[in-house]
mmCIF file of C-alpha atoms in Angstrom:
data_model
loop_
_atom_site.group_PDB
_atom_site.id
_atom_site.type_symbol
_atom_site.label_atom_id
_atom_site.label_comp_id
_atom_site.label_asym_id
_atom_site.label_seq_id
_atom_site.Cartn_x
_atom_site.Cartn_y
_atom_site.Cartn_z
ATOM 1 C CA UNK A 1399 33.990 110.569 64.486
ATOM 2 C CA UNK A 1400 34.039 113.671 65.921
ATOM 3 C CA UNK A 1401 32.352 116.346 65.335
ATOM 4 C CA UNK A 1402 32.834 119.776 66.358
ATOM 5 C CA UNK A 1403 29.797 119.068 69.227
ATOM 6 C CA UNK A 1404 30.796 116.168 71.512
ATOM 7 C CA UNK A 1405 31.052 116.984 75.469
ATOM 8 C CA UNK A 1406 34.694 116.597 76.251
ATOM 9 C CA UNK A 1407 36.493 117.217 79.794
ATOM 10 C CA UNK A 1408 39.921 119.312 80.817
ATOM 11 C CA UNK A 1409 41.514 118.753 83.487
ATOM 12 C CA UNK A 1410 37.709 118.733 84.516
ATOM 13 C CA UNK A 1411 36.305 121.555 83.189
ATOM 14 C CA UNK A 1412 32.737 120.112 81.467
ATOM 15 C CA UNK A 1413 32.599 121.502 77.896
ATOM 16 C CA UNK A 1414 29.359 121.004 75.851
ATOM 17 C CA UNK A 1415 31.502 121.313 72.674
ATOM 18 C CA UNK A 1416 35.263 122.403 70.484
ATOM 19 C CA UNK A 1417 34.189 126.079 70.300
ATOM 20 C CA UNK A 1418 35.434 128.608 72.006
ATOM 21 C CA UNK A 1419 35.200 131.918 72.593
ATOM 22 C CA UNK A 1420 38.217 133.105 72.030
ATOM 23 C CA UNK A 1421 40.147 135.720 73.764
ATOM 24 C CA UNK A 1422 39.445 139.930 72.878
ATOM 25 C CA UNK A 1423 39.971 144.000 74.302
ATOM 26 C CA UNK A 1424 36.359 145.173 74.460
ATOM 27 C CA UNK A 1425 37.086 148.089 75.478
ATOM 28 C CA UNK A 1426 33.966 147.685 79.020
ATOM 29 C CA UNK A 1427 35.270 147.753 81.765
ATOM 30 C CA UNK A 1428 35.781 150.288 84.018
ATOM 31 C CA UNK A 1429 39.207 153.213 84.646
ATOM 32 C CA UNK A 1430 39.442 151.071 87.966
ATOM 33 C CA UNK A 1431 39.287 147.839 86.526
ATOM 34 C CA UNK A 1432 36.207 146.869 87.500
ATOM 35 C CA UNK A 1433 32.979 145.195 85.846
ATOM 36 C CA UNK A 1434 30.816 146.840 84.198
ATOM 37 C CA UNK A 1435 26.790 145.764 83.163
ATOM 38 C CA UNK A 1436 26.991 146.479 80.127
ATOM 39 C CA UNK A 1437 30.242 144.310 80.075
ATOM 40 C CA UNK A 1438 28.287 142.054 81.879
ATOM 41 C CA UNK A 1439 24.984 141.692 79.771
ATOM 42 C CA UNK A 1440 28.276 140.904 76.648
ATOM 43 C CA UNK A 1441 29.351 137.871 78.412
ATOM 44 C CA UNK A 1442 25.679 136.339 79.404
ATOM 45 C CA UNK A 1443 24.804 137.258 76.117
ATOM 46 C CA UNK A 1444 27.258 135.249 75.434
ATOM 47 C CA UNK A 1445 26.859 132.394 77.489
ATOM 48 C CA UNK A 1446 24.009 132.226 76.552
ATOM 49 C CA UNK A 1447 24.880 132.180 72.759
ATOM 50 C CA UNK A 1448 26.119 128.226 72.813
ATOM 51 C CA UNK A 1449 29.754 128.452 73.569
ATOM 52 C CA UNK A 1450 31.644 125.496 74.553
ATOM 53 C CA UNK A 1451 33.941 127.312 77.022
ATOM 54 C CA UNK A 1452 34.357 131.798 77.425
ATOM 55 C CA UNK A 1453 38.285 132.708 77.798
ATOM 56 C CA UNK A 1454 37.408 136.419 78.535
ATOM 57 C CA UNK A 1455 39.850 139.552 77.773
ATOM 58 C CA UNK A 1456 43.139 140.525 78.154
ATOM 59 C CA UNK A 1457 42.731 141.274 82.685
ATOM 60 C CA UNK A 1458 45.395 142.911 84.824
ATOM 61 C CA UNK A 1459 46.520 142.190 87.932
ATOM 62 C CA UNK A 1460 49.081 144.875 88.863
ATOM 63 C CA UNK A 1461 47.916 148.648 89.564
ATOM 64 C CA UNK A 1462 49.657 149.934 87.034
ATOM 65 C CA UNK A 1463 49.590 147.699 84.102
ATOM 66 C CA UNK A 1464 47.262 148.531 82.042
ATOM 67 C CA UNK A 1465 47.536 149.444 78.719
ATOM 68 C CA UNK A 1466 44.514 149.799 76.914
ATOM 69 C CA UNK A 1467 41.862 152.199 77.628
ATOM 70 C CA UNK A 1468 39.052 149.426 79.303
ATOM 71 C CA UNK A 1469 40.176 146.529 80.177
ATOM 72 C CA UNK A 1470 39.203 144.702 83.400
ATOM 73 C CA UNK A 1471 41.207 144.290 86.521
ATOM 74 C CA UNK A 1472 41.860 142.191 89.128
ATOM 75 C CA UNK A 1473 45.231 143.309 90.795
ATOM 76 C CA UNK A 1474 42.920 143.342 94.606
ATOM 77 C CA UNK A 1475 41.385 140.816 96.296
ATOM 78 C CA UNK A 1476 38.660 143.708 95.755
ATOM 79 C CA UNK A 1477 37.746 142.943 92.427
ATOM 80 C CA UNK A 1478 36.498 138.873 93.662
ATOM 81 C CA UNK A 1479 33.692 139.692 94.747
ATOM 82 C CA UNK A 1480 32.281 141.252 91.236
ATOM 83 C CA UNK A 1481 33.450 138.450 89.897
ATOM 84 C CA UNK A 1482 31.764 136.211 91.943
ATOM 85 C CA UNK A 1483 28.994 137.855 90.875
ATOM 86 C CA UNK A 1484 30.640 136.933 87.367
ATOM 87 C CA UNK A 1485 31.300 133.689 87.695
ATOM 88 C CA UNK A 1486 27.896 132.974 88.275
ATOM 89 C CA UNK A 1487 25.988 134.371 85.663
ATOM 90 C CA UNK A 1488 27.817 132.588 83.177
ATOM 91 C CA UNK A 1489 27.985 129.595 85.170
ATOM 92 C CA UNK A 1490 23.736 129.469 85.841
ATOM 93 C CA UNK A 1491 24.195 129.150 81.064
ATOM 94 C CA UNK A 1492 26.121 125.638 81.900
ATOM 95 C CA UNK A 1493 29.922 127.164 79.798
ATOM 96 C CA UNK A 1494 32.717 127.269 82.069
ATOM 97 C CA UNK A 1495 34.801 130.588 81.457
ATOM 98 C CA UNK A 1496 38.792 130.932 82.455
ATOM 99 C CA UNK A 1497 40.118 134.352 82.316
ATOM 100 C CA UNK A 1498 43.276 135.158 80.569
ATOM 101 C CA UNK A 1499 45.912 137.245 82.411
ATOM 102 C CA UNK A 1500 47.780 140.088 80.121
ATOM 103 C CA UNK A 1501 51.237 142.436 80.793
ATOM 104 C CA UNK A 1502 51.598 144.840 78.321
ATOM 105 C CA UNK A 1503 53.949 146.893 80.687
ATOM 106 C CA UNK A 1504 53.242 149.373 83.433
ATOM 107 C CA UNK A 1505 51.619 153.921 83.392
ATOM 108 C CA UNK A 1506 50.127 152.804 79.800
ATOM 109 C CA UNK A 1507 53.483 152.274 78.169
ATOM 110 C CA UNK A 1508 54.447 149.020 76.363
ATOM 111 C CA UNK A 1509 57.470 146.905 77.390
ATOM 112 C CA UNK A 1510 59.662 145.091 75.535
ATOM 113 C CA UNK A 1511 62.110 142.104 76.276
ATOM 114 C CA UNK A 1512 64.831 144.388 77.764
ATOM 115 C CA UNK A 1513 62.331 147.395 79.464
ATOM 116 C CA UNK A 1514 62.070 145.810 82.888
ATOM 117 C CA UNK A 1515 65.332 145.014 85.715
ATOM 118 C CA UNK A 1516 65.572 141.007 86.532
ATOM 119 C CA UNK A 1517 63.868 142.132 89.580
ATOM 120 C CA UNK A 1518 61.036 143.661 87.992
ATOM 121 C CA UNK A 1519 61.248 140.226 86.078
ATOM 122 C CA UNK A 1520 60.725 138.417 89.497
ATOM 123 C CA UNK A 1521 57.866 140.522 90.500
ATOM 124 C CA UNK A 1522 55.698 139.824 87.080
ATOM 125 C CA UNK A 1523 55.408 136.346 87.510
ATOM 126 C CA UNK A 1524 54.808 136.470 90.896
ATOM 127 C CA UNK A 1525 51.875 138.976 90.372
ATOM 128 C CA UNK A 1526 50.995 136.739 87.307
ATOM 129 C CA UNK A 1527 50.427 134.130 90.564
ATOM 130 C CA UNK A 1528 48.201 136.612 92.713
ATOM 131 C CA UNK A 1529 46.443 137.286 89.532
ATOM 132 C CA UNK A 1530 45.693 132.971 89.702
ATOM 133 C CA UNK A 1531 44.928 133.549 92.897
ATOM 134 C CA UNK A 1532 42.300 136.069 92.212
ATOM 135 C CA UNK A 1533 40.619 134.648 89.740
ATOM 136 C CA UNK A 1534 40.500 131.172 90.974
ATOM 137 C CA UNK A 1535 39.184 132.968 94.138
ATOM 138 C CA UNK A 1536 36.425 133.964 91.838
ATOM 139 C CA UNK A 1537 35.090 131.092 90.678
ATOM 140 C CA UNK A 1538 36.789 130.771 87.365
ATOM 141 C CA UNK A 1539 38.017 127.579 86.240
ATOM 142 C CA UNK A 1540 40.941 129.014 84.731
ATOM 143 C CA UNK A 1541 43.587 131.340 83.130
ATOM 144 C CA UNK A 1542 45.089 131.600 80.253
ATOM 145 C CA UNK A 1543 48.464 133.130 80.192
ATOM 146 C CA UNK A 1544 49.141 136.173 77.234
ATOM 147 C CA UNK A 1545 51.660 134.991 75.046
ATOM 148 C CA UNK A 1546 50.761 135.824 71.218
ATOM 149 C CA UNK A 1547 50.433 138.878 69.337
ATOM 150 C CA UNK A 1548 53.441 141.073 70.274
ATOM 151 C CA UNK A 1549 52.380 141.907 73.416
ATOM 152 C CA UNK A 1550 55.312 141.407 76.220
ATOM 153 C CA UNK A 1551 55.483 137.308 76.519
ATOM 154 C CA UNK A 1552 55.678 137.622 72.488
ATOM 155 C CA UNK A 1553 58.633 138.935 72.392
ATOM 156 C CA UNK A 1554 60.724 137.614 75.007
ATOM 157 C CA UNK A 1555 60.392 134.433 72.050
ATOM 158 C CA UNK A 1556 61.827 136.732 69.051
ATOM 159 C CA UNK A 1557 64.995 136.120 68.856
ATOM 160 C CA UNK A 1558 64.717 139.643 67.007
ATOM 161 C CA UNK A 1559 63.564 141.419 69.018
ATOM 162 C CA UNK A 1560 64.368 140.068 72.607
ATOM 163 C CA UNK A 1561 68.513 141.468 73.133
ATOM 164 C CA UNK A 1562 68.610 140.994 77.203
ATOM 165 C CA UNK A 1563 71.919 139.340 77.517
ATOM 166 C CA UNK A 1564 70.747 137.681 81.157
ATOM 167 C CA UNK A 1565 69.442 134.619 81.251
ATOM 168 C CA UNK A 1566 66.547 135.822 79.763
ATOM 169 C CA UNK A 1567 67.851 136.333 76.641
ATOM 170 C CA UNK A 1568 69.608 135.016 74.036
ATOM 171 C CA UNK A 1569 69.497 130.773 73.241
ATOM 172 C CA UNK A 1570 65.577 129.926 73.427
ATOM 173 C CA UNK A 1571 65.832 127.962 76.810
ATOM 174 C CA UNK A 1572 66.633 131.703 78.254
ATOM 175 C CA UNK A 1573 64.224 133.530 75.964
ATOM 176 C CA UNK A 1574 60.944 130.851 76.892
ATOM 177 C CA UNK A 1575 61.957 131.199 81.010
ATOM 178 C CA UNK A 1576 59.490 134.007 81.825
ATOM 179 C CA UNK A 1577 56.837 132.254 80.383
ATOM 180 C CA UNK A 1578 57.695 129.206 82.350
ATOM 181 C CA UNK A 1579 58.456 130.185 85.644
ATOM 182 C CA UNK A 1580 55.022 132.265 85.195
ATOM 183 C CA UNK A 1581 53.243 128.394 84.126
ATOM 184 C CA UNK A 1582 55.704 127.348 87.389
ATOM 185 C CA UNK A 1583 53.963 130.346 90.111
ATOM 186 C CA UNK A 1584 50.288 129.787 89.117
ATOM 187 C CA UNK A 1585 50.363 126.594 88.774
ATOM 188 C CA UNK A 1586 52.156 126.293 92.848
ATOM 189 C CA UNK A 1587 49.639 129.574 93.347
ATOM 190 C CA UNK A 1588 46.614 127.481 92.283
ATOM 191 C CA UNK A 1589 47.278 124.064 93.022
ATOM 192 C CA UNK A 1590 46.998 120.508 89.804
ATOM 193 C CA UNK A 1591 42.731 120.892 89.858
ATOM 194 C CA UNK A 1592 42.955 125.095 88.059
ATOM 195 C CA UNK A 1593 43.153 125.047 84.364
ATOM 196 C CA UNK A 1594 46.081 126.785 82.970
ATOM 197 C CA UNK A 1595 46.110 127.307 79.505
ATOM 198 C CA UNK A 1596 48.740 129.725 77.164
ATOM 199 C CA UNK A 1597 47.630 131.812 74.024
ATOM 200 C CA UNK A 1598 51.560 132.140 71.941
ATOM 201 C CA UNK A 1599 51.789 132.410 68.069
ATOM 202 C CA UNK A 1600 52.865 129.270 65.667
ATOM 203 C CA UNK A 1601 54.671 131.906 64.032
ATOM 204 C CA UNK A 1602 55.432 135.861 63.488
ATOM 205 C CA UNK A 1603 56.466 137.968 59.666
ATOM 206 C CA UNK A 1604 59.626 138.163 60.993
ATOM 207 C CA UNK A 1605 60.798 134.637 60.406
ATOM 208 C CA UNK A 1606 58.786 132.086 60.559
ATOM 209 C CA UNK A 1607 61.649 129.331 61.361
ATOM 210 C CA UNK A 1608 62.763 130.772 64.021
ATOM 211 C CA UNK A 1609 59.091 132.073 65.424
ATOM 212 C CA UNK A 1610 57.334 128.098 65.564
ATOM 213 C CA UNK A 1611 61.311 126.534 66.922
ATOM 214 C CA UNK A 1612 60.052 128.573 69.478
ATOM 215 C CA UNK A 1613 57.065 128.054 70.068
ATOM 216 C CA UNK A 1614 57.190 124.806 69.191
ATOM 217 C CA UNK A 1615 60.443 124.381 72.497
ATOM 218 C CA UNK A 1616 58.392 126.400 74.484
ATOM 219 C CA UNK A 1617 54.479 124.019 74.338
ATOM 220 C CA UNK A 1618 57.373 120.447 75.337
ATOM 221 C CA UNK A 1619 57.884 122.575 78.280
ATOM 222 C CA UNK A 1620 54.662 123.585 79.075
ATOM 223 C CA UNK A 1621 53.478 120.062 78.839
ATOM 224 C CA UNK A 1622 56.697 118.476 80.508
ATOM 225 C CA UNK A 1623 54.862 120.110 83.369
ATOM 226 C CA UNK A 1624 51.513 119.778 83.266
ATOM 227 C CA UNK A 1625 49.235 122.948 80.973
ATOM 228 C CA UNK A 1626 45.869 121.553 80.355
ATOM 229 C CA UNK A 1627 45.177 123.723 77.108
ATOM 230 C CA UNK A 1628 47.156 126.054 74.124
ATOM 231 C CA UNK A 1629 45.934 128.000 71.717
ATOM 232 C CA UNK A 1630 47.881 128.416 69.159
ATOM 233 C CA UNK A 1631 47.367 131.812 66.922
ATOM 234 C CA UNK A 1632 50.018 133.361 64.507
ATOM 235 C CA UNK A 1633 52.017 136.915 64.922
ATOM 236 C CA UNK A 1634 49.839 140.152 64.274
ATOM 237 C CA UNK A 1635 50.276 141.222 61.226
ATOM 238 C CA UNK A 1636 49.504 137.731 59.846
ATOM 239 C CA UNK A 1637 46.051 137.771 61.705
ATOM 240 C CA UNK A 1638 46.095 141.501 59.529
ATOM 241 C CA UNK A 1639 47.044 140.052 55.379
ATOM 242 C CA UNK A 1640 45.712 136.537 56.189
ATOM 243 C CA UNK A 1641 46.002 136.333 52.121
ATOM 244 C CA UNK A 1642 49.057 135.469 52.496
ATOM 245 C CA UNK A 1643 48.178 131.925 53.410
ATOM 246 C CA UNK A 1644 47.743 129.271 52.185
ATOM 247 C CA UNK A 1645 43.960 128.837 53.155
ATOM 248 C CA UNK A 1646 41.401 131.735 53.530
ATOM 249 C CA UNK A 1647 39.899 129.905 56.863
ATOM 250 C CA UNK A 1648 41.582 128.372 59.979
ATOM 251 C CA UNK A 1649 44.263 129.716 59.203
ATOM 252 C CA UNK A 1650 47.031 128.629 61.244
ATOM 253 C CA UNK A 1651 46.607 124.819 61.123
ATOM 254 C CA UNK A 1652 49.615 124.334 60.054
ATOM 255 C CA UNK A 1653 51.482 125.529 62.931
ATOM 256 C CA UNK A 1654 48.694 123.949 65.712
ATOM 257 C CA UNK A 1655 48.508 120.276 63.898
ATOM 258 C CA UNK A 1656 52.647 120.312 63.977
ATOM 259 C CA UNK A 1657 51.887 121.712 67.761
ATOM 260 C CA UNK A 1658 49.143 118.823 68.163
ATOM 261 C CA UNK A 1659 51.005 116.337 67.368
ATOM 262 C CA UNK A 1660 54.055 116.397 69.849
ATOM 263 C CA UNK A 1661 52.312 116.988 73.092
ATOM 264 C CA UNK A 1662 49.793 114.830 74.761
ATOM 265 C CA UNK A 1663 48.071 118.712 75.460
ATOM 266 C CA UNK A 1664 44.618 119.736 74.042
ATOM 267 C CA UNK A 1665 45.586 122.212 71.408
ATOM 268 C CA UNK A 1666 43.106 125.415 70.360
ATOM 269 C CA UNK A 1667 43.230 126.200 67.400
ATOM 270 C CA UNK A 1668 42.089 130.150 66.938
ATOM 271 C CA UNK A 1669 42.531 132.701 62.926
ATOM 272 C CA UNK A 1670 39.917 132.797 60.883
ATOM 273 C CA UNK A 1671 38.021 129.861 61.643
ATOM 274 C CA UNK A 1672 34.759 130.852 59.825
ATOM 275 C CA UNK A 1673 32.849 127.152 58.411
ATOM 276 C CA UNK A 1674 31.757 123.948 60.737
ATOM 277 C CA UNK A 1675 32.248 121.448 58.127
ATOM 278 C CA UNK A 1676 36.516 123.270 57.136
ATOM 279 C CA UNK A 1677 36.359 123.332 61.318
ATOM 280 C CA UNK A 1678 35.626 118.931 61.565
ATOM 281 C CA UNK A 1679 37.622 118.415 58.996
ATOM 282 C CA UNK A 1680 40.410 119.759 60.388
ATOM 283 C CA UNK A 1681 39.429 117.994 64.033
ATOM 284 C CA UNK A 1682 39.285 114.456 61.887
ATOM 285 C CA UNK A 1683 42.238 115.234 60.194
ATOM 286 C CA UNK A 1684 44.059 115.863 62.788
ATOM 287 C CA UNK A 1685 45.412 116.285 66.650
ATOM 288 C CA UNK A 1686 43.476 119.776 67.200
ATOM 289 C CA UNK A 1687 41.070 119.189 70.125
ATOM 290 C CA UNK A 1688 39.172 122.984 69.103
ATOM 291 C CA UNK A 1689 38.522 125.538 67.584
ATOM 292 C CA UNK A 1690 38.105 129.262 69.050
ATOM 293 C CA UNK A 1691 36.785 132.622 67.335
ATOM 294 C CA UNK A 1692 36.207 136.257 68.352
ATOM 295 C CA UNK A 1693 34.865 139.038 66.276
ATOM 296 C CA UNK A 1694 32.102 136.352 64.247
ATOM 297 C CA UNK A 1695 30.611 135.922 68.013
ATOM 298 C CA UNK A 1696 30.855 140.429 67.848
ATOM 299 C CA UNK A 1697 28.244 139.942 65.472
ATOM 300 C CA UNK A 1698 26.206 136.979 65.834
ATOM 301 C CA UNK A 1699 26.394 136.029 70.036
ATOM 302 C CA UNK A 1700 24.460 133.258 69.096
ATOM 303 C CA UNK A 1701 26.408 131.549 66.456
ATOM 304 C CA UNK A 1702 27.216 128.263 67.919
ATOM 305 C CA UNK A 1703 23.595 127.483 68.948
ATOM 306 C CA UNK A 1704 22.818 128.113 65.006
ATOM 307 C CA UNK A 1705 25.714 126.182 63.707
ATOM 308 C CA UNK A 1706 24.126 123.736 65.839
ATOM 309 C CA UNK A 1707 21.393 123.797 64.433
ATOM 310 C CA UNK A 1708 22.238 124.662 61.463
ATOM 311 C CA UNK A 1709 25.659 123.359 60.406
ATOM 312 C CA UNK A 1710 25.471 124.739 56.739
ATOM 313 C CA UNK A 1711 24.658 128.264 57.618
ATOM 314 C CA UNK A 1712 28.185 130.483 57.216
ATOM 315 C CA UNK A 1713 29.183 133.643 59.816
ATOM 316 C CA UNK A 1714 27.756 136.795 59.157
ATOM 317 C CA UNK A 1715 31.341 138.494 60.027
ATOM 318 C CA UNK A 1716 32.601 139.536 57.554
ATOM 319 C CA UNK A 1717 36.105 139.889 59.167
ATOM 320 C CA UNK A 1718 36.440 143.899 58.323
ATOM 321 C CA UNK A 1719 37.480 145.278 61.769
ATOM 322 C CA UNK A 1720 34.975 148.030 61.924
ATOM 323 C CA UNK A 1721 34.729 146.414 66.001
ATOM 324 C CA UNK A 1722 37.530 148.459 66.531
ATOM 325 C CA UNK A 1723 35.902 151.078 68.512
ATOM 326 C CA UNK A 1724 36.376 153.403 70.652
ATOM 327 C CA UNK A 1725 33.473 153.227 72.572
ATOM 328 C CA UNK A 1726 34.271 149.886 72.811
ATOM 329 C CA UNK A 1727 34.941 146.587 70.777
ATOM 330 C CA UNK A 1728 31.342 145.854 68.370
ATOM 331 C CA UNK A 1729 30.371 144.992 65.533
ATOM 332 C CA UNK A 1730 29.202 148.152 63.018
ATOM 333 C CA UNK A 1731 26.606 145.609 62.058
ATOM 334 C CA UNK A 1732 24.162 145.126 64.919
#
């Protein structure tokens, strides 16, 4: 029987358990994308709290692509030394760390698939590779491509939002093209020993069938290319309206299980993971191998250590969303 606290490896990163801190916006970096003491402290506490792997909040990798306040940046080699100190601190607690690379637009404007020219897309693809290369130089164990939650890359997969008439729009082979090109660019820049993950919607509220089919095609293509792990999430509207789901927690389990049954790649399930017993049941009745969460760790950074000592203990997070504050993403009850 598999358990949440099995030790596992992902290319060849060692994880002390199957619980992952999922990416979330912290809003605590400097205005120039540099790391701050407050951000260091957040990750130091997370690393000591027992998670098997940390995925950072979305990080911007071109100087003009920050769209949320307080986003960390990896757009210049001058940032690498800060991150080396950062990754050394996290690794010192026995925890690997993945940097999420996120692209939403330019100059504070949220882009849609219609926004970039073909040349813009080439530059974005190249910049993803450069950002990943800097992350590797800074000591990260890998990067995650953010292609979920209705942001720029997620919209390319949505036939209702992607109205392009060129090789990046229309049929799914075209709509997924930018993501596959980004993966190939990162892999070419960083080599086979560097982890590449993706976060992708298993479905979208607008069209469940089309959303899942887009996810399935993209995951199968990425698996054939050698991606190291896939995190399955869902549309932002669904995350806000979780009561519409057949499960009160681990809400995207059906989509993740269907993908996990078809790809020989570790699948990470995110979305209201709250109870160890529920996660272990999913672990042993599907091919899903990992579980990620973020908001419960805002309230209890030591939650995984608590679960290790008492698997029947409940997470204190009540999913109220009051943690999304202008002064940073922090639980109001702490």
